[in-house]
């Protein structure tokens, strides 16, 4: 039988996994809203970010209680430290999905994305989702090998990000400065989202092994 | 006489203050390099970011040791938790100064900043420096009243950020898409730098009072 202490520690992991699910859903809906200029979906991304923030607040409270009442050591100690950091990264990922949704809302009923860039945005959305899904499984399973793959998986996002800039800077660009600014910021939001997913996975490596991936 | 435990705790504060000094210097030099297209200064910002990362690594090690050997409670516990978070924010501020320096390097010997935007960038640099300087004093003095002012101080950065977009989108913009992308990203880097400074100050409030500023 597990005691209350270990249940609280496992509860932390469950809450982090739940955060990965929520921010995966958020970036998925934000991408759909962006591509379809769908205001209702964009608004849902913006309003439901509260749920992500609420879970992170619970995680912070649990960690503070745990450290005040118990003396976690070794892997338990690393769990409370990394849970705080992973929670911070996941909360930020929720914010970045909100940023994407806000660009959609700002340009609605127009689209922020010129037709020839749609496929690149679709791919960025898919990779963002794949990264956070994998990061979530790593948090749940503490699978170090899988977690170590994330930086390489993220290379695909960096390639798409560079492709976005090439398209913006090509002579064929006919959408003006405003659209270029929107696409620049949106590209940055997806790239940052992916970076935070990589950091979550790196914290899993630290959690299990006690040392940081290089 | 203070014991080793309390010396280590105070050492954490000293290291955080040192980080604020380094990232203040970094954004100051990054702004100079950007405005003067000075490659040598830009390179110094990029290479010296290692110092910031090294101090943060020391902070992480100290925190981990402290929590494994001692059982910090109340304000001491809040210090180790917030030190970790403040260190993360400050490290990111160093990265953002590096990002500004890398735009300078990419465009050198040309300037990334059109003449009519120079004064806005000068002001953004000044506000970034003022914010991090104030955040650093708050960390050193644990001055809650001063820390509570940061969000309002940051409004000036948000106003400049909006001014930047207005200039980019005005009919007078004659510098094309590439310059618009550079300015968009640079504006975002300063705005994020300021946001992280605000978070550092908010952690001072939490450290001292035990509750988050709303």
Short mmCIF file of C-alpha atoms in Angstrom, two decimals:
data_model
loop_
_atom_site.label_atom_id
_atom_site.label_comp_id
_atom_site.label_asym_id
_atom_site.label_seq_id
_atom_site.Cartn_x
_atom_site.Cartn_y
_atom_site.Cartn_z
CA UNK A 1 0.00 0.00 0.00
CA UNK A 2 1.24 3.45 -0.89
CA UNK A 3 1.32 6.16 1.74
CA UNK A 4 -0.04 9.69 1.35
CA UNK A 5 3.43 11.06 0.58
CA UNK A 6 3.98 8.79 -2.40
CA UNK A 7 0.45 9.37 -3.60
CA UNK A 8 1.11 13.09 -3.63
CA UNK A 9 4.31 12.56 -5.61
CA UNK A 10 2.48 10.41 -8.14
CA UNK A 11 -0.28 12.97 -8.25
CA UNK A 12 2.32 15.49 -9.42
CA UNK A 13 3.18 13.31 -12.38
CA UNK A 14 -0.51 12.86 -13.23
CA UNK A 15 -1.05 16.61 -13.16
CA UNK A 16 1.94 17.25 -15.41
CA UNK A 17 0.67 14.65 -17.89
CA UNK A 18 -2.74 16.35 -17.78
CA UNK A 19 -1.03 19.67 -18.56
CA UNK A 20 0.65 18.11 -21.61
CA UNK A 21 -2.79 16.92 -22.79
CA UNK A 22 -4.35 20.35 -22.35
CA UNK A 23 -1.56 22.25 -24.12
CA UNK A 24 -1.54 19.66 -26.92
CA UNK A 25 -5.25 20.26 -27.40
CA UNK A 26 -4.64 24.03 -27.21
CA UNK A 27 -2.03 24.11 -30.00
CA UNK A 28 -4.13 21.71 -32.07
CA UNK A 29 -7.19 23.95 -31.82
CA UNK A 30 -5.06 27.08 -32.30
CA UNK A 31 -3.72 25.65 -35.57
CA UNK A 32 -7.21 24.75 -36.77
CA UNK A 33 -8.53 28.20 -35.84
CA UNK A 34 -5.59 29.82 -37.65
CA UNK A 35 -6.03 27.82 -40.84
CA UNK A 36 -9.84 28.08 -40.92
CA UNK A 37 -10.08 31.64 -39.53
CA UNK A 38 -12.43 30.15 -36.96
CA UNK A 39 -13.12 32.74 -34.28
CA UNK A 40 -15.08 30.42 -31.96
CA UNK A 41 -12.23 27.93 -31.78
CA UNK A 42 -9.71 30.75 -31.29
CA UNK A 43 -11.77 32.07 -28.39
CA UNK A 44 -11.93 28.60 -26.84
CA UNK A 45 -8.11 28.40 -26.88
CA UNK A 46 -7.90 31.79 -25.19
CA UNK A 47 -10.52 31.17 -22.50
CA UNK A 48 -9.53 27.60 -21.68
CA UNK A 49 -5.91 28.52 -20.92
CA UNK A 50 -7.22 29.17 -17.40
CA UNK A 51 -7.45 25.38 -16.92
CA UNK A 52 -3.74 25.01 -17.63
CA UNK A 53 -2.88 27.80 -15.22
CA UNK A 54 -5.13 26.30 -12.54
CA UNK A 55 -3.41 22.91 -12.71
CA UNK A 56 -0.02 24.58 -12.49
CA UNK A 57 -1.20 26.49 -9.42
CA UNK A 58 -2.21 23.14 -7.86
CA UNK A 59 1.21 21.70 -8.70
CA UNK A 60 2.96 24.65 -7.06
CA UNK A 61 0.83 24.29 -3.92
CA UNK A 62 1.47 20.55 -3.72
CA UNK A 63 5.21 21.03 -4.14
CA UNK A 64 5.36 23.69 -1.49
CA UNK A 65 3.36 21.53 0.94
CA UNK A 66 5.48 18.48 0.20
CA UNK A 67 8.75 20.28 0.78
CA UNK A 68 7.50 21.92 3.96
CA UNK A 69 6.17 18.70 5.49
CA UNK A 70 8.46 16.03 4.09
CA UNK A 71 12.11 15.84 3.23
CA UNK A 72 12.17 14.38 -0.26
CA UNK A 73 15.55 12.97 -1.27
CA UNK A 74 17.16 11.56 -4.42
CA UNK A 75 14.65 10.91 -7.20
CA UNK A 76 11.74 12.29 -5.12
CA UNK A 77 13.63 15.53 -4.64
CA UNK A 78 14.41 15.69 -8.34
CA UNK A 79 10.71 15.12 -9.04
CA UNK A 80 9.59 18.13 -7.03
CA UNK A 81 12.30 20.31 -8.60
CA UNK A 82 11.61 19.19 -12.15
CA UNK A 83 7.82 19.28 -11.67
CA UNK A 84 8.13 22.97 -10.91
CA UNK A 85 10.22 23.53 -14.00
CA UNK A 86 8.15 21.31 -16.30
CA UNK A 87 5.01 23.03 -15.06
CA UNK A 88 6.54 26.41 -15.92
CA UNK A 89 7.38 25.22 -19.44
CA UNK A 90 3.93 23.70 -19.97
CA UNK A 91 2.19 26.84 -18.73
CA UNK A 92 4.24 28.83 -21.23
CA UNK A 93 3.24 26.42 -24.02
CA UNK A 94 -0.39 27.19 -23.19
CA UNK A 95 0.41 30.92 -23.47
CA UNK A 96 2.03 30.40 -26.87
CA UNK A 97 -1.08 28.59 -28.17
CA UNK A 98 -3.07 31.58 -26.90
CA UNK A 99 -0.75 33.93 -28.84
CA UNK A 100 -1.47 31.98 -32.04
CA UNK A 101 -5.21 32.18 -31.30
CA UNK A 102 -4.97 35.94 -30.72
CA UNK A 103 -3.45 36.52 -34.16
CA UNK A 104 -6.41 34.58 -35.62
CA UNK A 105 -8.84 36.76 -33.66
CA UNK A 106 -7.04 39.96 -34.67
CA UNK A 107 -7.31 39.19 -38.40
CA UNK A 108 -10.76 37.55 -38.37
CA UNK A 109 -12.68 37.21 -40.70
CA UNK A 110 -9.52 37.45 -42.84
CA UNK A 111 -6.86 34.80 -42.59
CA UNK A 112 -3.41 35.58 -41.18
CA UNK A 113 -1.92 32.85 -43.35
CA UNK A 114 -1.41 33.32 -47.11
CA UNK A 115 -2.47 30.25 -49.13
CA UNK A 116 1.04 29.18 -50.09
CA UNK A 117 2.09 29.00 -46.42
CA UNK A 118 -0.78 26.83 -45.24
CA UNK A 119 1.02 23.53 -45.68
CA UNK A 120 4.03 24.77 -43.69
CA UNK A 121 1.76 25.87 -40.83
CA UNK A 122 -0.06 22.52 -40.97
CA UNK A 123 3.30 20.76 -40.58
CA UNK A 124 4.44 23.05 -37.76
CA UNK A 125 1.21 22.28 -35.95
CA UNK A 126 1.67 18.54 -36.47
CA UNK A 127 5.24 18.61 -35.18
CA UNK A 128 4.26 20.72 -32.18
CA UNK A 129 1.59 18.15 -31.34
CA UNK A 130 3.93 15.21 -31.89
CA UNK A 131 6.57 16.79 -29.62
CA UNK A 132 4.21 17.52 -26.75
CA UNK A 133 2.57 14.09 -27.06
CA UNK A 134 5.98 12.43 -26.85
CA UNK A 135 7.05 14.69 -23.98
CA UNK A 136 3.84 13.72 -22.17
CA UNK A 137 4.51 10.00 -22.60
CA UNK A 138 8.05 10.52 -21.34
CA UNK A 139 6.74 12.26 -18.23
CA UNK A 140 4.26 9.43 -17.64
CA UNK A 141 6.66 6.54 -18.35
CA UNK A 142 10.00 8.15 -17.40
CA UNK A 143 11.37 6.74 -20.64
CA UNK A 144 14.85 8.29 -20.94
CA UNK A 145 15.66 6.91 -24.39
CA UNK A 146 12.54 8.40 -25.84
CA UNK A 147 13.16 11.70 -24.02
CA UNK A 148 16.65 11.90 -25.48
CA UNK A 149 15.16 11.84 -28.99
CA UNK A 150 13.23 15.09 -28.58
CA UNK A 151 16.05 17.49 -29.53
CA UNK A 152 16.47 15.62 -32.80
CA UNK A 153 12.69 15.53 -33.38
CA UNK A 154 12.74 19.28 -32.88
CA UNK A 155 15.10 19.68 -35.85
CA UNK A 156 12.05 19.23 -38.08
CA UNK A 157 10.48 22.32 -36.50
CA UNK A 158 13.66 24.32 -37.03
CA UNK A 159 13.70 23.30 -40.70
CA UNK A 160 10.09 24.44 -41.12
CA UNK A 161 10.90 27.67 -39.34
CA UNK A 162 13.74 28.35 -41.79
CA UNK A 163 11.44 27.47 -44.70
CA UNK A 164 8.95 30.03 -43.42
CA UNK A 165 11.64 32.74 -43.52
CA UNK A 166 12.73 31.71 -47.02
CA UNK A 167 9.13 32.10 -48.21
CA UNK A 168 8.79 35.48 -46.50
CA UNK A 169 11.99 36.70 -48.13
CA UNK A 170 11.41 35.26 -51.61
CA UNK A 171 10.71 37.60 -54.50
CA UNK A 172 7.28 35.99 -54.86
CA UNK A 173 6.11 37.43 -51.54
CA UNK A 174 3.12 39.60 -52.43
CA UNK A 175 1.28 39.86 -49.14
CA UNK A 176 2.94 42.95 -47.74
CA UNK A 177 4.47 43.80 -44.41
CA UNK A 178 1.48 43.12 -42.14
CA UNK A 179 1.16 39.50 -43.26
CA UNK A 180 4.94 39.11 -42.99
CA UNK A 181 4.84 40.29 -39.37
CA UNK A 182 1.99 37.91 -38.53
CA UNK A 183 3.78 34.95 -40.09
CA UNK A 184 7.08 35.90 -38.38
CA UNK A 185 5.43 35.95 -34.96
CA UNK A 186 3.38 32.81 -35.57
CA UNK A 187 6.50 30.98 -36.68
CA UNK A 188 8.27 32.11 -33.55
CA UNK A 189 5.37 30.91 -31.35
CA UNK A 190 5.47 27.40 -32.83
CA UNK A 191 9.24 27.25 -32.56
CA UNK A 192 9.19 28.35 -28.92
CA UNK A 193 6.38 25.88 -28.16
CA UNK A 194 8.57 23.09 -29.54
CA UNK A 195 11.61 24.30 -27.53
CA UNK A 196 9.61 24.13 -24.31
CA UNK A 197 8.47 20.57 -25.16
CA UNK A 198 12.15 19.63 -25.57
CA UNK A 199 12.92 21.15 -22.17
CA UNK A 200 10.18 19.09 -20.55
CA UNK A 201 11.74 15.94 -22.01
CA UNK A 202 15.19 17.03 -20.86
CA UNK A 203 13.84 17.37 -17.34
CA UNK A 204 12.63 13.76 -17.56
CA UNK A 205 16.23 12.75 -18.31
CA UNK A 206 17.43 14.73 -15.31
CA UNK A 207 14.67 13.29 -13.14
CA UNK A 208 15.64 9.70 -13.92
CA UNK A 209 19.41 9.93 -14.28
CA UNK A 210 20.30 12.88 -12.05
CA UNK A 211 22.32 14.49 -14.82
CA UNK A 212 21.36 16.81 -17.63
CA UNK A 213 21.48 15.74 -21.26
CA UNK A 214 24.34 17.63 -22.94
CA UNK B 1 27.87 34.22 13.61
CA UNK B 2 26.18 32.71 10.62
CA UNK B 3 26.41 29.00 9.97
CA UNK B 4 27.30 27.36 6.66
CA UNK B 5 23.63 26.78 5.86
CA UNK B 6 22.71 30.44 6.04
CA UNK B 7 25.84 31.43 4.17
CA UNK B 8 24.82 29.15 1.34
CA UNK B 9 21.35 30.69 1.28
CA UNK B 10 22.81 34.19 1.16
CA UNK B 11 25.22 33.03 -1.51
CA UNK B 12 22.20 32.17 -3.64
CA UNK B 13 20.97 35.74 -3.42
CA UNK B 14 24.43 37.08 -4.31
CA UNK B 15 24.57 34.83 -7.37
CA UNK B 16 21.13 35.92 -8.53
CA UNK B 17 22.13 39.56 -8.15
CA UNK B 18 25.29 38.82 -10.13
CA UNK B 19 23.14 37.27 -12.87
CA UNK B 20 21.04 40.44 -13.03
CA UNK B 21 24.26 42.46 -13.47
CA UNK B 22 25.50 40.22 -16.26
CA UNK B 23 22.23 40.19 -18.19
CA UNK B 24 21.90 43.96 -17.73
CA UNK B 25 25.34 44.38 -19.26
CA UNK B 26 24.40 41.91 -22.02
CA UNK B 27 21.27 43.79 -23.12
CA UNK B 28 23.14 47.10 -22.84
CA UNK B 29 25.93 45.87 -25.11
CA UNK B 30 23.44 44.15 -27.43
CA UNK B 31 21.59 47.46 -27.88
CA UNK B 32 24.84 49.32 -28.58
CA UNK B 33 25.95 46.66 -31.06
CA UNK B 34 22.56 46.80 -32.78
CA UNK B 35 22.53 50.58 -33.10
CA UNK B 36 26.19 50.90 -34.15
CA UNK B 37 26.35 47.68 -36.23
CA UNK B 38 29.33 46.79 -34.05
CA UNK B 39 30.29 43.20 -34.72
CA UNK B 40 32.91 42.95 -31.96
CA UNK B 41 30.44 43.99 -29.29
CA UNK B 42 27.78 41.66 -30.71
CA UNK B 43 30.29 38.78 -30.55
CA UNK B 44 31.10 39.65 -26.93
CA UNK B 45 27.41 39.40 -26.01
CA UNK B 46 27.20 36.00 -27.69
CA UNK B 47 30.36 34.52 -26.20
CA UNK B 48 29.95 35.91 -22.70
CA UNK B 49 26.49 34.37 -22.25
CA UNK B 50 28.43 31.33 -21.02
CA UNK B 51 29.15 33.24 -17.79
CA UNK B 52 25.42 33.63 -17.14
CA UNK B 53 24.80 29.96 -17.79
CA UNK B 54 27.70 28.98 -15.53
CA UNK B 55 26.35 30.96 -12.58
CA UNK B 56 22.93 29.43 -13.09
CA UNK B 57 24.49 25.97 -13.08
CA UNK B 58 26.15 26.84 -9.74
CA UNK B 59 22.80 28.02 -8.38
CA UNK B 60 21.14 24.77 -9.42
CA UNK B 61 23.90 22.71 -7.78
CA UNK B 62 23.70 24.72 -4.57
CA UNK B 63 19.92 24.36 -4.42
CA UNK B 64 20.06 20.66 -4.98
CA UNK B 65 22.73 20.24 -2.28
CA UNK B 66 20.82 22.43 0.14
CA UNK B 67 17.58 20.54 -0.29
CA UNK B 68 19.29 17.17 -0.01
CA UNK B 69 21.22 18.03 3.15
CA UNK B 70 18.97 20.50 4.94
CA UNK B 71 15.27 20.89 5.36
CA UNK B 72 14.63 24.51 4.52
CA UNK B 73 11.27 25.81 5.77
CA UNK B 74 9.19 28.98 5.41
CA UNK B 75 11.14 31.84 3.84
CA UNK B 76 14.25 29.68 3.33
CA UNK B 77 12.18 27.16 1.42
CA UNK B 78 10.64 29.91 -0.65
CA UNK B 79 14.14 31.20 -1.37
CA UNK B 80 15.35 27.92 -2.86
CA UNK B 81 12.17 27.58 -4.92
CA UNK B 82 12.21 31.14 -6.20
CA UNK B 83 15.99 31.11 -6.79
CA UNK B 84 15.46 28.27 -9.22
CA UNK B 85 12.74 30.15 -11.01
CA UNK B 86 14.50 33.52 -10.98
CA UNK B 87 17.64 31.84 -12.29
CA UNK B 88 15.62 30.33 -15.15
CA UNK B 89 14.19 33.75 -16.04
CA UNK B 90 17.59 35.45 -15.86
CA UNK B 91 19.22 32.79 -18.00
CA UNK B 92 16.50 33.35 -20.59
CA UNK B 93 17.14 37.10 -20.47
CA UNK B 94 20.76 36.37 -21.35
CA UNK B 95 19.55 34.27 -24.30
CA UNK B 96 17.33 37.11 -25.50
CA UNK B 97 20.26 39.55 -25.45
CA UNK B 98 22.16 36.96 -27.51
CA UNK B 99 19.27 36.85 -29.99
CA UNK B 100 19.50 40.62 -30.44
CA UNK B 101 23.26 40.32 -30.94
CA UNK B 102 22.78 37.58 -33.54
CA UNK B 103 20.51 39.80 -35.66
CA UNK B 104 23.28 42.42 -35.56
CA UNK B 105 25.82 39.82 -36.66
CA UNK B 106 23.54 38.52 -39.43
CA UNK B 107 23.10 41.97 -40.99
CA UNK B 108 26.64 43.28 -40.37
CA UNK B 109 28.05 45.54 -41.84
CA UNK B 110 24.53 46.76 -42.60
CA UNK B 111 22.24 47.88 -39.80
CA UNK B 112 19.11 45.91 -38.92
CA UNK B 113 17.50 49.13 -37.69
CA UNK B 114 16.17 51.77 -40.11
CA UNK B 115 17.10 55.32 -39.06
CA UNK B 116 13.59 56.38 -38.03
CA UNK B 117 13.36 53.45 -35.57
CA UNK B 118 16.61 54.13 -33.75
CA UNK B 119 15.10 56.27 -31.02
CA UNK B 120 12.46 53.62 -30.23
CA UNK B 121 15.14 50.95 -29.93
CA UNK B 122 17.23 53.25 -27.73
CA UNK B 123 14.24 53.64 -25.43
CA UNK B 124 13.48 49.91 -25.41
CA UNK B 125 17.09 49.27 -24.41
CA UNK B 126 16.90 51.87 -21.65
CA UNK B 127 13.69 50.44 -20.23
CA UNK B 128 15.05 46.89 -20.39
CA UNK B 129 18.10 48.06 -18.42
CA UNK B 130 15.99 49.99 -15.92
CA UNK B 131 13.74 46.98 -15.34
CA UNK B 132 16.55 44.51 -14.77
CA UNK B 133 18.43 46.99 -12.56
CA UNK B 134 15.34 47.45 -10.42
CA UNK B 135 14.66 43.71 -10.34
CA UNK B 136 18.26 43.19 -9.21
CA UNK B 137 17.90 45.70 -6.35
CA UNK B 138 14.67 44.00 -5.32
CA UNK B 139 16.41 40.63 -5.21
CA UNK B 140 19.22 42.13 -3.11
CA UNK B 141 17.04 44.18 -0.73
CA UNK B 142 13.84 42.10 -0.81
CA UNK B 143 11.96 45.36 -1.24
CA UNK B 144 8.37 44.30 -1.92
CA UNK B 145 7.00 47.77 -2.63
CA UNK B 146 9.57 48.37 -5.28
CA UNK B 147 9.01 44.88 -6.75
CA UNK B 148 5.28 45.56 -7.01
CA UNK B 149 6.02 48.53 -9.29
CA UNK B 150 7.64 46.45 -12.03
CA UNK B 151 4.45 45.47 -13.90
CA UNK B 152 3.56 49.14 -14.19
CA UNK B 153 7.12 50.05 -15.23
CA UNK B 154 6.80 47.40 -17.92
CA UNK B 155 3.83 49.26 -19.45
CA UNK B 156 6.39 51.63 -21.00
CA UNK B 157 7.93 48.69 -22.85
CA UNK B 158 4.52 47.58 -24.10
CA UNK B 159 3.82 51.09 -25.36
CA UNK B 160 7.13 51.14 -27.27
CA UNK B 161 6.39 47.69 -28.65
CA UNK B 162 3.05 48.94 -29.99
CA UNK B 163 4.77 52.03 -31.43
CA UNK B 164 7.20 49.73 -33.25
CA UNK B 165 4.30 47.90 -34.91
CA UNK B 166 2.60 51.16 -35.87
CA UNK B 167 5.82 52.27 -37.61
CA UNK B 168 6.16 48.92 -39.38
CA UNK B 169 2.57 49.14 -40.62
CA UNK B 170 2.55 52.81 -41.60
CA UNK B 171 2.41 53.78 -45.25
CA UNK B 172 5.84 55.39 -44.87
CA UNK B 173 7.53 52.01 -44.36
CA UNK B 174 10.02 51.74 -47.20
CA UNK B 175 12.46 49.17 -45.92
CA UNK B 176 10.81 46.03 -47.22
CA UNK B 177 9.93 42.72 -45.66
CA UNK B 178 13.38 41.64 -44.45
CA UNK B 179 13.83 44.74 -42.28
CA UNK B 180 10.25 44.37 -41.04
CA UNK B 181 10.99 40.79 -39.94
CA UNK B 182 14.18 41.88 -38.15
CA UNK B 183 12.42 44.67 -36.32
CA UNK B 184 9.47 42.41 -35.42
CA UNK B 185 11.77 39.84 -33.85
CA UNK B 186 13.96 42.42 -32.13
CA UNK B 187 10.87 44.08 -30.66
CA UNK B 188 9.70 40.71 -29.40
CA UNK B 189 13.11 40.01 -27.79
CA UNK B 190 13.05 43.28 -25.82
CA UNK B 191 9.44 42.76 -24.78
CA UNK B 192 10.14 39.21 -23.57
CA UNK B 193 13.30 40.39 -21.76
CA UNK B 194 11.16 42.91 -19.88
CA UNK B 195 8.51 40.29 -19.07
CA UNK B 196 11.13 38.05 -17.50
CA UNK B 197 12.43 40.97 -15.40
CA UNK B 198 8.87 41.47 -14.14
CA UNK B 199 8.66 37.79 -13.23
CA UNK B 200 11.89 38.03 -11.23
CA UNK B 201 10.39 40.90 -9.25
CA UNK B 202 7.15 38.97 -8.73
CA UNK B 203 9.16 36.13 -7.27
CA UNK B 204 10.67 38.58 -4.79
CA UNK B 205 7.12 39.40 -3.67
CA UNK B 206 6.36 35.72 -3.27
CA UNK B 207 9.64 35.15 -1.46
CA UNK B 208 8.93 37.81 1.13
CA UNK B 209 5.15 37.56 1.54
CA UNK B 210 4.44 33.94 0.65
CA UNK B 211 1.74 34.97 -1.78
CA UNK B 212 1.81 35.90 -5.43
CA UNK B 213 1.05 39.39 -6.65
CA UNK B 214 -2.28 39.30 -8.50
#
